[in-house]
Short mmCIF file of C-alpha atoms in Angstrom, two decimals:
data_model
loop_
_atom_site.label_atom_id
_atom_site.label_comp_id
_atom_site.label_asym_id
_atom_site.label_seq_id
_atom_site.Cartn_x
_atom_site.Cartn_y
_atom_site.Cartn_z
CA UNK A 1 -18.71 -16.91 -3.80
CA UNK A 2 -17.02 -18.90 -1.45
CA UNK A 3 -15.92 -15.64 0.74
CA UNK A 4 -19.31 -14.02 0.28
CA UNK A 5 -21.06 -17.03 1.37
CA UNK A 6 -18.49 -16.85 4.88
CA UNK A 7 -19.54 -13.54 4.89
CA UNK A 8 -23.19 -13.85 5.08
CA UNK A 9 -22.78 -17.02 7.52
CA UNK A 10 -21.24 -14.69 9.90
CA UNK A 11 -23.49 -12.26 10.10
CA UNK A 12 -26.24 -15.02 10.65
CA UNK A 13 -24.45 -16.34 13.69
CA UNK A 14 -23.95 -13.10 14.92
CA UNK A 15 -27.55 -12.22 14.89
CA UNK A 16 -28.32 -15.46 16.03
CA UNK A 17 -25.40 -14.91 19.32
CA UNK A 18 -28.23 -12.84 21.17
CA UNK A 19 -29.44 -16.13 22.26
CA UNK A 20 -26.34 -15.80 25.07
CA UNK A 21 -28.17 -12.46 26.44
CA UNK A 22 -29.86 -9.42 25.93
CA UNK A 23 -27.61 -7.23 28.15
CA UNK A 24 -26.73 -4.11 25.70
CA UNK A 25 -25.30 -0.58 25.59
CA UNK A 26 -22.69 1.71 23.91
CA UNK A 27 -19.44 1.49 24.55
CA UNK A 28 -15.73 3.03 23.42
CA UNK A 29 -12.42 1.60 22.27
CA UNK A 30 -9.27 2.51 22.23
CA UNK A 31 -6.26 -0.26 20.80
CA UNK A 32 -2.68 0.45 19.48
CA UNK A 33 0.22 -2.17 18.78
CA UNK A 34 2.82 -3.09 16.06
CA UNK A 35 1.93 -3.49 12.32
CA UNK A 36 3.45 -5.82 9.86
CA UNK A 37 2.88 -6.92 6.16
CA UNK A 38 4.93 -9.05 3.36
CA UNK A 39 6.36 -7.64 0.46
CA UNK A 40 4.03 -5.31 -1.62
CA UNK A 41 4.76 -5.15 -5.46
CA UNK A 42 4.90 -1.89 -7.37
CA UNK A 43 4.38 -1.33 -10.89
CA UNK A 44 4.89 1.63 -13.27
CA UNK A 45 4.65 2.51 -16.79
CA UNK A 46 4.83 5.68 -19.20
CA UNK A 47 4.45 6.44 -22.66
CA UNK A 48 8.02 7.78 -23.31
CA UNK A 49 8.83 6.68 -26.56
CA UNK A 50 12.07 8.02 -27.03
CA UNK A 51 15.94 5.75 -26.53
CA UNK A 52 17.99 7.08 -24.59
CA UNK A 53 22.25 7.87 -25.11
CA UNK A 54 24.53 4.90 -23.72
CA UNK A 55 21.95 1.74 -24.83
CA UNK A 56 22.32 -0.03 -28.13
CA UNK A 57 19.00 1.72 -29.87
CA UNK A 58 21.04 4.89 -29.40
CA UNK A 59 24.33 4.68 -31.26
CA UNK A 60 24.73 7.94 -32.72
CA UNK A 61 23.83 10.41 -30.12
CA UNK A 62 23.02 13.27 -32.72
CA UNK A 63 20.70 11.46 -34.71
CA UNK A 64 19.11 8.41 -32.36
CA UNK A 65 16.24 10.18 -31.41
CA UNK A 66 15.94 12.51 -34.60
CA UNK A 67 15.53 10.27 -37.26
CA UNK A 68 12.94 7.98 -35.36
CA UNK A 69 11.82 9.92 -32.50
CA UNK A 70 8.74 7.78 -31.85
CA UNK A 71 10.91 4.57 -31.33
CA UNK A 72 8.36 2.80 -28.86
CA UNK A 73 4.92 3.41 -27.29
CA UNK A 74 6.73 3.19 -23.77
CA UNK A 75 8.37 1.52 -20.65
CA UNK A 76 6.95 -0.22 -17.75
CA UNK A 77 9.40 -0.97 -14.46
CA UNK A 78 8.73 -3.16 -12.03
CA UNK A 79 10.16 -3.36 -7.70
CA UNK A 80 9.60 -5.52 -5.32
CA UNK A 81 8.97 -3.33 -2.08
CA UNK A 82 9.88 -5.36 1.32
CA UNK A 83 8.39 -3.14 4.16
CA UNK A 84 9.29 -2.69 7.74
CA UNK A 85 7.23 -3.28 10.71
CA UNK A 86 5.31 -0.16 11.84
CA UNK A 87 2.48 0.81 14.02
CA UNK A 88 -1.04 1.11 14.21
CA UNK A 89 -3.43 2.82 16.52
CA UNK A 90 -7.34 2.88 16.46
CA UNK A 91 -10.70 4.78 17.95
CA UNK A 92 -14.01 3.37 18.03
CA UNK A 93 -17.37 3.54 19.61
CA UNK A 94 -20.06 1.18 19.21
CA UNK A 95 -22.69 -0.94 20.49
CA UNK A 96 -23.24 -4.37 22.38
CA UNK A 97 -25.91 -6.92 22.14
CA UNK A 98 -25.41 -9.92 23.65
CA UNK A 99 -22.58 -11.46 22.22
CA UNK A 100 -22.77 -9.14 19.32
CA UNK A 101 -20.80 -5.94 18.72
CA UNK A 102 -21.03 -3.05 15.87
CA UNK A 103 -18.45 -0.26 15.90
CA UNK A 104 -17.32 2.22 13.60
CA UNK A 105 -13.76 3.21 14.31
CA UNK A 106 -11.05 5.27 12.35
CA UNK A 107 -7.38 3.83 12.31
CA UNK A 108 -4.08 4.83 11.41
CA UNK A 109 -0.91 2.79 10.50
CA UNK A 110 2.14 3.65 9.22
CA UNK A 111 5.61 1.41 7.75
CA UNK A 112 8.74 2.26 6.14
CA UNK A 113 9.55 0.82 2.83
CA UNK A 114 12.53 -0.25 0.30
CA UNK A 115 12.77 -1.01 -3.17
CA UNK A 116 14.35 -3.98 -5.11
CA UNK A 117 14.16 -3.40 -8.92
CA UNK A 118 12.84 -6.45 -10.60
CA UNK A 119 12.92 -5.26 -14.23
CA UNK A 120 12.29 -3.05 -16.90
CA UNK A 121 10.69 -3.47 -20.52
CA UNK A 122 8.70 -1.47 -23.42
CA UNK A 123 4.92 -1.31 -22.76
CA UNK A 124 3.84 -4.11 -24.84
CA UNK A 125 6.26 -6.19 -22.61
CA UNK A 126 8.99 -6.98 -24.74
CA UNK A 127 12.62 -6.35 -23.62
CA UNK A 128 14.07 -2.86 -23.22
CA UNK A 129 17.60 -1.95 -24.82
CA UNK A 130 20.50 -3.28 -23.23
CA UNK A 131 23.22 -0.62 -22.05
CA UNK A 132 26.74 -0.29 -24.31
CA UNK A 133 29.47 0.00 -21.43
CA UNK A 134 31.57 1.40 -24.57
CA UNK A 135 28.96 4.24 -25.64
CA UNK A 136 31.16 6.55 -23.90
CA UNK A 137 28.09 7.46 -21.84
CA UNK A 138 27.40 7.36 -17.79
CA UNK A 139 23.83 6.77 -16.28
CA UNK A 140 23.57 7.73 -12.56
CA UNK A 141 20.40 6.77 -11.38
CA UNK A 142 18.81 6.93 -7.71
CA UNK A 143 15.00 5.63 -6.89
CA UNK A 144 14.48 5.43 -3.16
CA UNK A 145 10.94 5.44 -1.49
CA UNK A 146 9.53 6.32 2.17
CA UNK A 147 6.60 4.97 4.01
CA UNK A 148 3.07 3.27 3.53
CA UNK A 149 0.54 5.55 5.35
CA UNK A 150 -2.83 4.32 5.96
CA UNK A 151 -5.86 5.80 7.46
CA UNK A 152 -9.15 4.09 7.25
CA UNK A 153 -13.01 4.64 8.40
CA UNK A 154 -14.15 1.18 9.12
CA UNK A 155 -17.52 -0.51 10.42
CA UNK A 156 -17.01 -4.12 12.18
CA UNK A 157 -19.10 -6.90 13.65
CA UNK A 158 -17.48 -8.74 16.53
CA UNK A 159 -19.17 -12.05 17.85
CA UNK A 160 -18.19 -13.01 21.35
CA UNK A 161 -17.86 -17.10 21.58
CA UNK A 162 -18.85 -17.32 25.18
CA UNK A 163 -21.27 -15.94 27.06
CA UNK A 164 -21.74 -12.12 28.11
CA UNK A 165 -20.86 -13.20 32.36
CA UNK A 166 -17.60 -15.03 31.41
CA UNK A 167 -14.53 -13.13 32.67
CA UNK A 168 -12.35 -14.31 29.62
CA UNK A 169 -13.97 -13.74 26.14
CA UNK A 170 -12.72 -14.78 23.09
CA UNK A 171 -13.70 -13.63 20.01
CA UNK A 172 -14.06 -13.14 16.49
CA UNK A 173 -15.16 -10.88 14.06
CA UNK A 174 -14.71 -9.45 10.35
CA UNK A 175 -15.49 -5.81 8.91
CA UNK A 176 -14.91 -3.55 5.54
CA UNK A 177 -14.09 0.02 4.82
CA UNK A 178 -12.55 2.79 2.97
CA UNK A 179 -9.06 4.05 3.08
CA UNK A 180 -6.79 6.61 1.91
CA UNK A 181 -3.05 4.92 1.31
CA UNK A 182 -0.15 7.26 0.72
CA UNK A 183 3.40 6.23 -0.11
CA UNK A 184 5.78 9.14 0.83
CA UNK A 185 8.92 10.59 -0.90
CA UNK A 186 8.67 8.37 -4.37
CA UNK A 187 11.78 9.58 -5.23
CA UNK A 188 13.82 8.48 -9.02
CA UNK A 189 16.18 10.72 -10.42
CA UNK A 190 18.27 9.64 -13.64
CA UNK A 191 21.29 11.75 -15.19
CA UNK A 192 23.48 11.18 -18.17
CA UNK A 193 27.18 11.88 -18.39
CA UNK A 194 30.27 11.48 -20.70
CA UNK A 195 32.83 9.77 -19.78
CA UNK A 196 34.81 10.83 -22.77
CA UNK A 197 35.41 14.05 -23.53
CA UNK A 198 34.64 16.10 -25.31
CA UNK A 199 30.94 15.10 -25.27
CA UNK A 200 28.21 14.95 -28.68
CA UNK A 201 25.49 17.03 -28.26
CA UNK A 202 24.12 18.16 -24.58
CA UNK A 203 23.00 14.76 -22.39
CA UNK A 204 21.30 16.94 -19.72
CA UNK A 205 18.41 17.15 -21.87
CA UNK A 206 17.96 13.28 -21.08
CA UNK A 207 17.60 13.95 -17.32
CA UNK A 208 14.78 12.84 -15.59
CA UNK A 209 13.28 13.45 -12.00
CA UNK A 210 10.12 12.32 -10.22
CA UNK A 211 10.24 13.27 -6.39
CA UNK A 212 6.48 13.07 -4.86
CA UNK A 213 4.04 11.33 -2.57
CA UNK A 214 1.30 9.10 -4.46
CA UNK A 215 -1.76 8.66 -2.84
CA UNK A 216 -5.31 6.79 -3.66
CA UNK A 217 -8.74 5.97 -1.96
CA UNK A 218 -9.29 2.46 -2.07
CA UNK A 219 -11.75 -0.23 -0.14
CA UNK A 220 -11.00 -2.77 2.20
CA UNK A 221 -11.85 -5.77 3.93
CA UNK A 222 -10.95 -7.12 7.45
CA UNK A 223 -10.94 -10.15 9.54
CA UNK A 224 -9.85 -10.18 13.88
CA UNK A 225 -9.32 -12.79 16.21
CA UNK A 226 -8.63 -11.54 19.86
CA UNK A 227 -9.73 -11.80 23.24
CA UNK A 228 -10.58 -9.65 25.79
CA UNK A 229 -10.59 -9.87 29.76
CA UNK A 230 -13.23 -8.12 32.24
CA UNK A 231 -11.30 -5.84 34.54
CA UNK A 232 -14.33 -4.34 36.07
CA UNK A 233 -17.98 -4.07 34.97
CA UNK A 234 -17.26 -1.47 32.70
CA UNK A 235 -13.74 -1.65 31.74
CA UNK A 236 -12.34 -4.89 29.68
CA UNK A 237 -8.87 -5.04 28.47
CA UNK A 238 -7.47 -7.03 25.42
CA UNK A 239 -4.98 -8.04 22.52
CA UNK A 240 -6.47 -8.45 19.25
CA UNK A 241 -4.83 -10.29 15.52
CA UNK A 242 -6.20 -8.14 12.57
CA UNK A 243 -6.04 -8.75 8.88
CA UNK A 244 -6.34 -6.19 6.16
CA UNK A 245 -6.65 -6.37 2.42
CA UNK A 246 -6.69 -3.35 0.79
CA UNK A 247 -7.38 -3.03 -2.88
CA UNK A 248 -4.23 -1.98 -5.32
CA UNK A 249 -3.38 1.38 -5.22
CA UNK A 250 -2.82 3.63 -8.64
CA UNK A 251 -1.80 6.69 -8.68
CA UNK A 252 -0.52 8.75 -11.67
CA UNK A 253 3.19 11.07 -10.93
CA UNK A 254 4.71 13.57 -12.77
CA UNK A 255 7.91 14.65 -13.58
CA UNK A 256 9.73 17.51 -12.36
CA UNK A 257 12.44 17.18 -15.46
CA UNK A 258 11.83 15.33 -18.34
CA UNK A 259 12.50 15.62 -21.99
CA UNK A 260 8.86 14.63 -22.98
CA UNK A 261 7.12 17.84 -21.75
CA UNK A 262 4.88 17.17 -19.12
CA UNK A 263 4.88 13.41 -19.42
CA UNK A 264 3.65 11.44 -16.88
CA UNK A 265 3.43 8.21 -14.99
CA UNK A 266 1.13 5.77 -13.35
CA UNK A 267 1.87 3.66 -10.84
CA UNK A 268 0.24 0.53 -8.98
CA UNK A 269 0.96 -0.82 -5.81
CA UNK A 270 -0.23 -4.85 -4.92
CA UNK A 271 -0.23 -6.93 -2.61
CA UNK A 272 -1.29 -5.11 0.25
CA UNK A 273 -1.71 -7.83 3.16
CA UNK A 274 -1.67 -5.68 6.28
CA UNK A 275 -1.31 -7.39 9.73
CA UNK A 276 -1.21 -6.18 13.03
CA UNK A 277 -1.37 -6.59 16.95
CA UNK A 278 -3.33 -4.43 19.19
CA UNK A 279 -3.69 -4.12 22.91
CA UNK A 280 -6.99 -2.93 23.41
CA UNK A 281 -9.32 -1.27 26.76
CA UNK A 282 -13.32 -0.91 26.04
CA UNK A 283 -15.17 1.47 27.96
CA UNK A 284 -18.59 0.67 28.21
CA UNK A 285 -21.04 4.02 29.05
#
């Protein structure tokens, strides 16, 4: 309530702002500069309910799976995902009232990320089996991931804080939108081995491999603080401090190898706090 309330108080002042002039007209914007964000969180889960050779629930490996092949209802994983710092550019036209602006503008950013595994567990959230370093087996597992891709279709309101005639105009302003996020190259590949010979029964069946992008539409909401300076009557130049909040991402994988046929997986991406830094130019027509 308290947000919606800041909201709607914004966009009162902002109609209000015409009070400072009635000088309007279209303009268009152009503004590119480095993106950042914190750590996102990523969270997955499957219905696989079979053990697997090398962990305690699996001590025989002829018979682990074939006595109680429906052991549990399935795992969940959890990574931390620290991100790099990117880039973002944008294109917008809108108008200008007064001290008020509108645009609608489409944007693009883009950040490598990395993954720290937290944890994994059965579905209901209880502990998964621990792995016997005497089983005699070998798990060789890889998960690497790419980048965060966003591009969004977003309308903003911008209120300038001085008047129109000032050369140097601060300014704030707040906006929402839609966006499609893609995280590249999900890639998590896990083989079994012996290392004692000669081996029980054929552990390649237990392979797995996942290698895909995941991608999702989700909304947004934005906030900017930035200033611009009058070059000449049409052309102002700027830097502008953006915020971004993007709802979590799900998105549902599958699995190139598997030994549950054509199992697959859902994951969610939080915590989505995108920041960045534009330099800006406005060209007003």
């Amino acid at each position: 309530m308290k947000l919606l309330a800041s909201v709607l108080l914004f966009f009162l002042a902002a109609n209000l702002s015409t009070a400072y002039g009635q000088v309007g007209g279209w303009y268009v914007e152009l503004g590119a500069g480095p993106a950042f964000s914190g750590d996102l969180a990523q969270e997955g889960f499957n219905l696989d309910s079979f053990c697997y050779p090398g962990f305690i629930c699996c001590p025989d490996l002829d018979g682990c799976n074939n006595n109680n092949p429906n052991q549990f209802s399935g795992y969940r994983w959890n990574y931390q995902i620290p991100t790099d710092p990117g880039f973002a550019f944008r294109v917008g036209a809108g108008r200008e009232q007064g001290s008020l602006r509108i645009d609608l503008n489409i944007r693009y950013s883009a950040r490598n990320l990395q993954q720290i595994f937290s944890r994994i567990a059965h579905l209901d959230g209880s502990p998964a089996p621990q792995f016997d370093p005497n089983s005699g087996v070998q798990v060789t597992t890889i998960a690497t991931i790419g980048r965060l891709r966003v591009a969004s279709l977003r309308i903003n309101t911008f209120l300038d804080l001085l008047p129109r005639d000032r050369t140097f105009r601060p300014y704030l302003g707040m906006g929402t939108g839609v966006a499609r996020a893609v995280v590249t190259d999900l890639y998590y590949e896990e083989r079994y081995s012996c290392t004692n010979q000669p081996c029980i029964g054929d552990l390649s069946s237990y392979d797995s491999l996942q290698d895909e992008d995941l991608a999702d539409v989700v909304l947004l909401a934005s906030g900017h603080a930035g200033f611009e300076y009058i070059l000449t009557e049409k052309i102002l130049a700027g830097v502008r401090f953006s915020y971004t909040l993007l709802q979590d991402f799900n998105s549902q994988g599958e699995y190139t190898t598997h030994r549950v046929e054509n199992l697959t997986n859902t994951t969610t991406f939080s915590k989505l706090n995108l920041f960045s830094t534009m330099a800006t130019i406005r060209y007003r027509l």
